[in-house]
Tab-separated table of C-alpha atoms (C1' of nucleotides) and ligand atoms in Angstrom:
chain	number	residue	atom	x	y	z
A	3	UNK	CA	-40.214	35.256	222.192
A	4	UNK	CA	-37.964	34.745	225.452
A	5	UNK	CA	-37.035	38.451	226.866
A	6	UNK	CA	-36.167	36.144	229.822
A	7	UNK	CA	-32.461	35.676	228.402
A	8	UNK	CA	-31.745	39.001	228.025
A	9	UNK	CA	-30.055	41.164	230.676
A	10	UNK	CA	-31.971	43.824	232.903
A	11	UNK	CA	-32.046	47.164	231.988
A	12	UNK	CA	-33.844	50.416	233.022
A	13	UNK	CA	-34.184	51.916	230.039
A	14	UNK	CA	-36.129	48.852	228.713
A	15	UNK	CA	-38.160	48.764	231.653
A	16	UNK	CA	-38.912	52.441	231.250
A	17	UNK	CA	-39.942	52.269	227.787
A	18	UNK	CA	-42.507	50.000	227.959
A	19	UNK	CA	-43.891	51.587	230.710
A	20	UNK	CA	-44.534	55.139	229.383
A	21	UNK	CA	-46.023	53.009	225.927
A	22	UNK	CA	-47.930	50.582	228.017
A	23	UNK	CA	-49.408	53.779	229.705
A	24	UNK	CA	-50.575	55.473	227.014
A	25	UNK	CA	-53.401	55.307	224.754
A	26	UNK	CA	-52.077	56.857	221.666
A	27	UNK	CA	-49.867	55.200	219.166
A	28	UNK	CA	-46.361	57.060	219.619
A	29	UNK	CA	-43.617	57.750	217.655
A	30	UNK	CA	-39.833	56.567	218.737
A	31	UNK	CA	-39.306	60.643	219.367
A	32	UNK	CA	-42.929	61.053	221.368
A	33	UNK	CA	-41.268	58.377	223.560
A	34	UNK	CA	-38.016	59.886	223.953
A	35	UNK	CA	-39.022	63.056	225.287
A	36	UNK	CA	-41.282	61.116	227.730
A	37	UNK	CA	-38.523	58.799	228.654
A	38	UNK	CA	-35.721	62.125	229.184
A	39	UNK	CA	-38.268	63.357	232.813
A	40	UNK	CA	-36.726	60.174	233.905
A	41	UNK	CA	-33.686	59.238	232.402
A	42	UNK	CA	-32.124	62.769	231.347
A	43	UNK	CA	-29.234	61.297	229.566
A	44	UNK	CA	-30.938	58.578	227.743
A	45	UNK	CA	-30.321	58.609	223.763
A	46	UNK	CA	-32.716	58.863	220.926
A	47	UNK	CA	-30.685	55.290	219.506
A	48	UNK	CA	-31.453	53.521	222.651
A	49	UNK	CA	-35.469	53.913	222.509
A	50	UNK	CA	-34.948	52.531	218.972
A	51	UNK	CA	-32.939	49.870	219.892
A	52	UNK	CA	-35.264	48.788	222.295
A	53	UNK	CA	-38.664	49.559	220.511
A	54	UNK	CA	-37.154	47.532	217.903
A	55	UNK	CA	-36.315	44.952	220.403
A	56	UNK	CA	-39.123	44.718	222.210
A	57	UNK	CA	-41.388	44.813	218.789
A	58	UNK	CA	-38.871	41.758	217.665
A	59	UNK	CA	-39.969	39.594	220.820
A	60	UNK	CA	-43.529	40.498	220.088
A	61	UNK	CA	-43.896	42.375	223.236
A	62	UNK	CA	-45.393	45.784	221.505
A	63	UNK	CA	-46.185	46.043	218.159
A	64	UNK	CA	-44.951	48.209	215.543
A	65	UNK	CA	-47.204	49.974	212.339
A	66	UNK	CA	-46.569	52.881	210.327
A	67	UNK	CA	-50.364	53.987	208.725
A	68	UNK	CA	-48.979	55.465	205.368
A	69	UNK	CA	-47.502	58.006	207.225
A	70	UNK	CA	-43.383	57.777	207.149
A	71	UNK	CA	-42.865	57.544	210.778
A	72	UNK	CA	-43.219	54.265	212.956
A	73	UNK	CA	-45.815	54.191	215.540
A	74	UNK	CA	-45.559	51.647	218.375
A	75	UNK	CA	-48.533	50.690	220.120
A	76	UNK	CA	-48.214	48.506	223.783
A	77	UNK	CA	-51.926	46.993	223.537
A	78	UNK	CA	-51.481	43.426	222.463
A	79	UNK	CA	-54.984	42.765	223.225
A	80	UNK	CA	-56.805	41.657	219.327
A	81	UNK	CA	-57.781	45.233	218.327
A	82	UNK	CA	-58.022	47.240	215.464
A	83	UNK	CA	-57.132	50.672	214.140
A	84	UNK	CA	-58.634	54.340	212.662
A	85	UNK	CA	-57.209	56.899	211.227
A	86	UNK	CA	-58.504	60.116	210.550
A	87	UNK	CA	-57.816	61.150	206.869
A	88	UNK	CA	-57.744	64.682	207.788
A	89	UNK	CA	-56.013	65.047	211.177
A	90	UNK	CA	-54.153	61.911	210.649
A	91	UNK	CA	-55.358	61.250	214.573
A	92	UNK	CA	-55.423	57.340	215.269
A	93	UNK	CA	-57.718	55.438	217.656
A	94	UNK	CA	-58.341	52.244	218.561
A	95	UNK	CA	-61.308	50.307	217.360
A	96	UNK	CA	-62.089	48.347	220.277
A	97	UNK	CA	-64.217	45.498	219.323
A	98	UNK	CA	-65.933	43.792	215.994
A	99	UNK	CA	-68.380	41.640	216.177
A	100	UNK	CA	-67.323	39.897	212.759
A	101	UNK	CA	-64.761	37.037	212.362
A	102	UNK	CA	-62.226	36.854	209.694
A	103	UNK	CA	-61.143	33.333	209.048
A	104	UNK	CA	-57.619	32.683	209.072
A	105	UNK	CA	-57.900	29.415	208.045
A	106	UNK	CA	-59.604	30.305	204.692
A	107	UNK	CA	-56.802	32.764	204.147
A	108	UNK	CA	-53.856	30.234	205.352
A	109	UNK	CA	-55.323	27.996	202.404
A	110	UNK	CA	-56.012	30.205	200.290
A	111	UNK	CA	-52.227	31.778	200.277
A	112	UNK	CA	-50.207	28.512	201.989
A	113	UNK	CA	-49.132	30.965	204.750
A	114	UNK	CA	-49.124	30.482	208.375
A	115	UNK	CA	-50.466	33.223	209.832
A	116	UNK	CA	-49.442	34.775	212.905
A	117	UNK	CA	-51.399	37.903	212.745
A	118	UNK	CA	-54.155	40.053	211.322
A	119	UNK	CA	-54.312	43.151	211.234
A	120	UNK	CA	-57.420	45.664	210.236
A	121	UNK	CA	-57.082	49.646	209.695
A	122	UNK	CA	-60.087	51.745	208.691
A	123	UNK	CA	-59.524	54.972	207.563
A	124	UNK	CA	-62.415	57.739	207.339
A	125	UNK	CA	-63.176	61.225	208.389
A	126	UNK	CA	-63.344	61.693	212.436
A	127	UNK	CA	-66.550	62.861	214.250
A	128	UNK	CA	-64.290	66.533	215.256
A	129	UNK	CA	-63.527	66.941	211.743
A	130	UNK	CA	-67.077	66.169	210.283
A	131	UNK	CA	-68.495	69.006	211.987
A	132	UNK	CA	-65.059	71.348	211.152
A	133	UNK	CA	-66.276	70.335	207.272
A	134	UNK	CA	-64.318	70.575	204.517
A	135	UNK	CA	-60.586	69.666	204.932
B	136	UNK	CA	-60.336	63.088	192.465
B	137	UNK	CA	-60.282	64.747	189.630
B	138	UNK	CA	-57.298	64.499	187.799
B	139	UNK	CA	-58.466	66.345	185.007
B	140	UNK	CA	-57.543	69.366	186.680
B	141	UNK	CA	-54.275	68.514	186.205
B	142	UNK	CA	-51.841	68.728	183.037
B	143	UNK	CA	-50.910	66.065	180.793
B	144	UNK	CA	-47.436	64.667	181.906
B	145	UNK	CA	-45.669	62.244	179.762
B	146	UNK	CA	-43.665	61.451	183.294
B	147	UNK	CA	-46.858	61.063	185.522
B	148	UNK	CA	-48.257	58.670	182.841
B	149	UNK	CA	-45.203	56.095	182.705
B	150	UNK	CA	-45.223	56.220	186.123
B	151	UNK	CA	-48.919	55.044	186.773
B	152	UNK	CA	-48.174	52.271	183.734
B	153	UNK	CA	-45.580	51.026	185.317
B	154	UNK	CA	-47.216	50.765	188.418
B	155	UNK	CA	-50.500	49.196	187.299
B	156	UNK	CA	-48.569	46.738	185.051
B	157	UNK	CA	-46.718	45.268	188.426
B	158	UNK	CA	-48.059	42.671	190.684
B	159	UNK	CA	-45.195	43.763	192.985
B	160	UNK	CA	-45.861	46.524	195.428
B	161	UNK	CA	-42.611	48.588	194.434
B	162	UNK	CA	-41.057	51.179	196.497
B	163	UNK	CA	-40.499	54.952	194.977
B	164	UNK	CA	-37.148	53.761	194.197
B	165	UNK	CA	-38.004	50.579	192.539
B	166	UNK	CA	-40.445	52.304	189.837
B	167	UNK	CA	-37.722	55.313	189.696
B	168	UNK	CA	-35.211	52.511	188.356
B	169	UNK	CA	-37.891	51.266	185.861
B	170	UNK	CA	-39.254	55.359	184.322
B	171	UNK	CA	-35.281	55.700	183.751
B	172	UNK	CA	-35.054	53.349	181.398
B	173	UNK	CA	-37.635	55.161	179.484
B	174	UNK	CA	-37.116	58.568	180.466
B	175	UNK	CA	-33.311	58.171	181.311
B	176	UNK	CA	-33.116	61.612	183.231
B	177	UNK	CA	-35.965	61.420	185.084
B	178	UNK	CA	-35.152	62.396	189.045
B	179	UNK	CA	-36.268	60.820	191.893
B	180	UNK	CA	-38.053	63.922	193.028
B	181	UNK	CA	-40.623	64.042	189.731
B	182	UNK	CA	-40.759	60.521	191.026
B	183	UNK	CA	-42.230	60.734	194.278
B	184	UNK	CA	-44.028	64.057	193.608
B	185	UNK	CA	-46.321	62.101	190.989
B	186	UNK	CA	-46.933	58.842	193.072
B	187	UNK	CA	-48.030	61.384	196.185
B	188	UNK	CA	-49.892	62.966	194.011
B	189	UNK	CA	-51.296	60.283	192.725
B	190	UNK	CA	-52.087	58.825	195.910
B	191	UNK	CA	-53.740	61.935	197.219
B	192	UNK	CA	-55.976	61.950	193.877
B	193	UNK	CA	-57.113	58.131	195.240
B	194	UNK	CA	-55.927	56.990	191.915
B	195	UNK	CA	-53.340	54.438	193.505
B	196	UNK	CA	-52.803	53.459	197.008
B	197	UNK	CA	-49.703	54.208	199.293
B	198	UNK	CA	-48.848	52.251	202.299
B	199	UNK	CA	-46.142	50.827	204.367
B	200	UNK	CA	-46.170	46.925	205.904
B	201	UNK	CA	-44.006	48.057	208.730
B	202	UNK	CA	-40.972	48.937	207.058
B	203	UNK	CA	-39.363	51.815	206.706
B	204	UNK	CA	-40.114	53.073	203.010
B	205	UNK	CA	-43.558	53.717	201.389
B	206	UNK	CA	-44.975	51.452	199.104
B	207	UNK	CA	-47.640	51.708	196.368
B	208	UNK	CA	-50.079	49.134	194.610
B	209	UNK	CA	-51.552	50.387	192.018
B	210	UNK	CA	-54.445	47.893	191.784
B	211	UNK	CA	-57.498	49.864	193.213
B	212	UNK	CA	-59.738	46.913	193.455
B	213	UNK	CA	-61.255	45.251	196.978
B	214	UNK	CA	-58.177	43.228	197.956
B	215	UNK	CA	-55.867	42.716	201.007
B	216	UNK	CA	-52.389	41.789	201.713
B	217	UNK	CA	-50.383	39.498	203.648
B	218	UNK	CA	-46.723	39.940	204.194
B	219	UNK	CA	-44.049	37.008	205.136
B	220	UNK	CA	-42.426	38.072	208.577
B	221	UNK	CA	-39.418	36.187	207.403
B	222	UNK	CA	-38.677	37.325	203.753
B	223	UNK	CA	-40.749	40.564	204.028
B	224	UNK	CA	-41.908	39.482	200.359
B	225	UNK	CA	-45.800	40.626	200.127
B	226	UNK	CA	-48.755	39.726	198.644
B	227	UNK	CA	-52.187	39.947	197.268
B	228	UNK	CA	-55.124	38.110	199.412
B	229	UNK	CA	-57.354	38.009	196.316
B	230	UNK	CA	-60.666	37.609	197.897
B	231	UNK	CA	-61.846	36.727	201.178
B	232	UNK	CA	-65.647	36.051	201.760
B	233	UNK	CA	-65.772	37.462	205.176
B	234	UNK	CA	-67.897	40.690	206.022
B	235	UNK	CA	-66.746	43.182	207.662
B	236	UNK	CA	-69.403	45.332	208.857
B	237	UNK	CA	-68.533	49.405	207.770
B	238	UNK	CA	-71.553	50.191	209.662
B	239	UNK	CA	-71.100	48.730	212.711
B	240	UNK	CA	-67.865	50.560	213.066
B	241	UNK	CA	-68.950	53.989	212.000
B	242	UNK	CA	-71.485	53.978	214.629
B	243	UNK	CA	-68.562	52.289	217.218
B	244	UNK	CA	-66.706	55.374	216.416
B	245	UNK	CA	-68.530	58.176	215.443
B	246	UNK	CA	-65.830	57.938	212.056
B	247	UNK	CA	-67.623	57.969	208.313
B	248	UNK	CA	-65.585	54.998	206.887
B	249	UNK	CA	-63.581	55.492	203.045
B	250	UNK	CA	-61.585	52.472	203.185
B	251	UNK	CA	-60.916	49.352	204.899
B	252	UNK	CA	-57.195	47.635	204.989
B	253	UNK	CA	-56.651	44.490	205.628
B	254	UNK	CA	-53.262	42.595	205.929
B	255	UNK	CA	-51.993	39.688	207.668
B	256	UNK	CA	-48.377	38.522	208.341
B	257	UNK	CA	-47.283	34.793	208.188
B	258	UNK	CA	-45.078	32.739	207.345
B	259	UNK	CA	-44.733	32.040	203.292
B	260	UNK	CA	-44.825	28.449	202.228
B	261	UNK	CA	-41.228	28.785	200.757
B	262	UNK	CA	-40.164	30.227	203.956
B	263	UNK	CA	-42.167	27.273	205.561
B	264	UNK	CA	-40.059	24.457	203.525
B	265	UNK	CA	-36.794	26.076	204.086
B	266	UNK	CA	-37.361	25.782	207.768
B	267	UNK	CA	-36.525	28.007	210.841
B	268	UNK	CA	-35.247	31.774	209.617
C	98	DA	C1'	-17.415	38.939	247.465
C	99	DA	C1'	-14.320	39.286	243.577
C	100	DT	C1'	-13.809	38.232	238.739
C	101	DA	C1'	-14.950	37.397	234.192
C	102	DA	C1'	-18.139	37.438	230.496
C	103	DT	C1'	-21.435	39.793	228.017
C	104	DA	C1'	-25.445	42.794	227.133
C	105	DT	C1'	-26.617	47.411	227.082
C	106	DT	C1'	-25.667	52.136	227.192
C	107	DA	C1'	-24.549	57.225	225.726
C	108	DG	C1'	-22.711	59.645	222.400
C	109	DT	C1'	-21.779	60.077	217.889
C	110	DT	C1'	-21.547	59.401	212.962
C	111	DA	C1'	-23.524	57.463	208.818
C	112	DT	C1'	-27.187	56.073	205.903
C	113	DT	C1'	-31.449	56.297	203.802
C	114	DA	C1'	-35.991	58.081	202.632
C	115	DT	C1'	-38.376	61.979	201.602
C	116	DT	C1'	-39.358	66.876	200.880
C	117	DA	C1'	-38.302	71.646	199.489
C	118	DT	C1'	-36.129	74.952	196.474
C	119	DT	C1'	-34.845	76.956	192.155
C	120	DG	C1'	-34.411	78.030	187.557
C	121	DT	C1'	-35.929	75.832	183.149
C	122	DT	C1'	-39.113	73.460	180.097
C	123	DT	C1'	-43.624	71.754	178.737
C	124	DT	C1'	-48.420	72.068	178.473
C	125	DT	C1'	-52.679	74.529	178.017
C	126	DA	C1'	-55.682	78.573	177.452
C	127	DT	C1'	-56.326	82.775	175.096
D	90	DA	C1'	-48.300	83.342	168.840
D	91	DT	C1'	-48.314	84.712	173.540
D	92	DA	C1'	-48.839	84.308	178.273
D	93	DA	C1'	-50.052	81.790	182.442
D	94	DA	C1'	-49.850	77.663	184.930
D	95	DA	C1'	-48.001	73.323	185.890
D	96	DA	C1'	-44.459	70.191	185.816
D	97	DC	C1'	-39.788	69.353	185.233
D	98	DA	C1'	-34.436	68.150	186.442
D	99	DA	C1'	-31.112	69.114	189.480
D	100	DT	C1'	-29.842	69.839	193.806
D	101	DA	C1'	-29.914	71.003	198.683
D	102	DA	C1'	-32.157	70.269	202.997
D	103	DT	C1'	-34.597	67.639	206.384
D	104	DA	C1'	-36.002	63.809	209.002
D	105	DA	C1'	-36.048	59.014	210.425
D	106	DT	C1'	-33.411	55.303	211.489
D	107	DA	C1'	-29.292	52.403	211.805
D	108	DA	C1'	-24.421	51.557	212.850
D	109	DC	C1'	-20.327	52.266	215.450
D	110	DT	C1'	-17.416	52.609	219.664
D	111	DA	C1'	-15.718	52.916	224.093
D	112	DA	C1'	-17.683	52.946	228.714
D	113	DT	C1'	-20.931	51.009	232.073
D	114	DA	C1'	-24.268	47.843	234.121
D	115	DT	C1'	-25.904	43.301	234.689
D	116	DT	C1'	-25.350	38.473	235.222
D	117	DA	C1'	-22.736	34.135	235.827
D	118	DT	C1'	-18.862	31.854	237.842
D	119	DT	C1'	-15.674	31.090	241.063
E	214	MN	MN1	-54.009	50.280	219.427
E	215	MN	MN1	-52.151	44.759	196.277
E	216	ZN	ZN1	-60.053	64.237	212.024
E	217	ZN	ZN1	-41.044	34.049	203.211
DNA sequence: AATAATATTAGTTATTATTATTGTTTTTAT
DNA sequence: ATAAAAACAATAATAATAACTAATATTATT
């Protein structure tokens, strides 16, 4: 919740940066090689330690889509997910018109719910005219 | 989809039993522990080869709530899940009544739609009485 | 500003999940 | 019964992620 008590660092900083700037869903790796043009020295450990830190405080979130890799995305604006059975590509569903109610969910399971989260998963427009596989 | 294709496999059929008789969303390793006490040298390997095969056949589903190892459901019905951000235990949301229009989003993306996921994260009502962590 | 306390780092090693390989066995088609 | 194809067990290899440690950077205190 509070990144306000930890310390300062670059890396951090850095981090969220390159993910906030991007509009695909990277891997920990995709955002270490970005992260070595600035900081050559940096480690593959720290970006996880601080993905994982930042995705703790709820300041990116963190998905894997079947696949066996984590993908981080820094959009925490209420938006959904695509994914490509094919290509595997993922993009952002930007809007639905249709509301889910958590409140029929939170009484129908006795959870409090902090988040929702909705994936489609389909055949791309590229791939559709590529056909078959 | 067709599975008939395929050979009969004594292994590849306790497997999918033992994953359609769960209510649990068990790991590779978790149904791995359960074939061995029917098929005692069974190996892990034969293990996950079936389940990703069956998963690519559509005949179960494979997915992973954020953690780092796949999981599988083998209950191929309209359902979603919700997962407790505290005890990581996760569950079926048997039914919900909202719509979620397939359409809509096909034509938002350009994507022909196969499936639709749905899962929230929450708080569990034990979790909830326990109290903080 | 100097000092002390502590979070974070780079570098490294360890762990864990998953896939690939190989030689053998089982299943199916002829 | 024979042969081809598929699946197997066992094992080795790969890949993702976490844990460890000593050094460094940041913050708080004087
Ligand atoms: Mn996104
Ligand atoms: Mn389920
Ligand atoms: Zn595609
Ligand atoms: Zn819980």
């Amino acid at each position: 919740m509070d990144l306000k008590i930890t310390k300062y660092s670059r890396q951090r900083d850095i981090i969220l940066r390159i993910l906030r700037s991007t509009k695909c869903h990277p891997t920990a790796d995709w955002i270490y090689e970005k992260v070595k043009k600035e900081i050559p020295n940096i480690s593959l450990g720290t970006v996880y330690r601080n993905l994982n830190f930042l995705a703790d405080k709820g300041k990116i979130r963190r998905f894997s889509f079947g696949g066996t890799t984590a993908q981080f995305d820094g959009d925490l604006r209420d938006h959904y997910h695509i994914r490509c059975d094919w290509c595997k590509r993922i993009e952002d569903v930007p809007h639905i018109s249709t509301r889910i109610s958590c409140q029929e969910i939170e009484s129908l399971t006795g959870y409090r719910i902090h988040s929702l989260n909705l994936f489609f998963s389909g055949i791309c427009p590229e791939c559709q005219r590529k056909g078959e596989q």
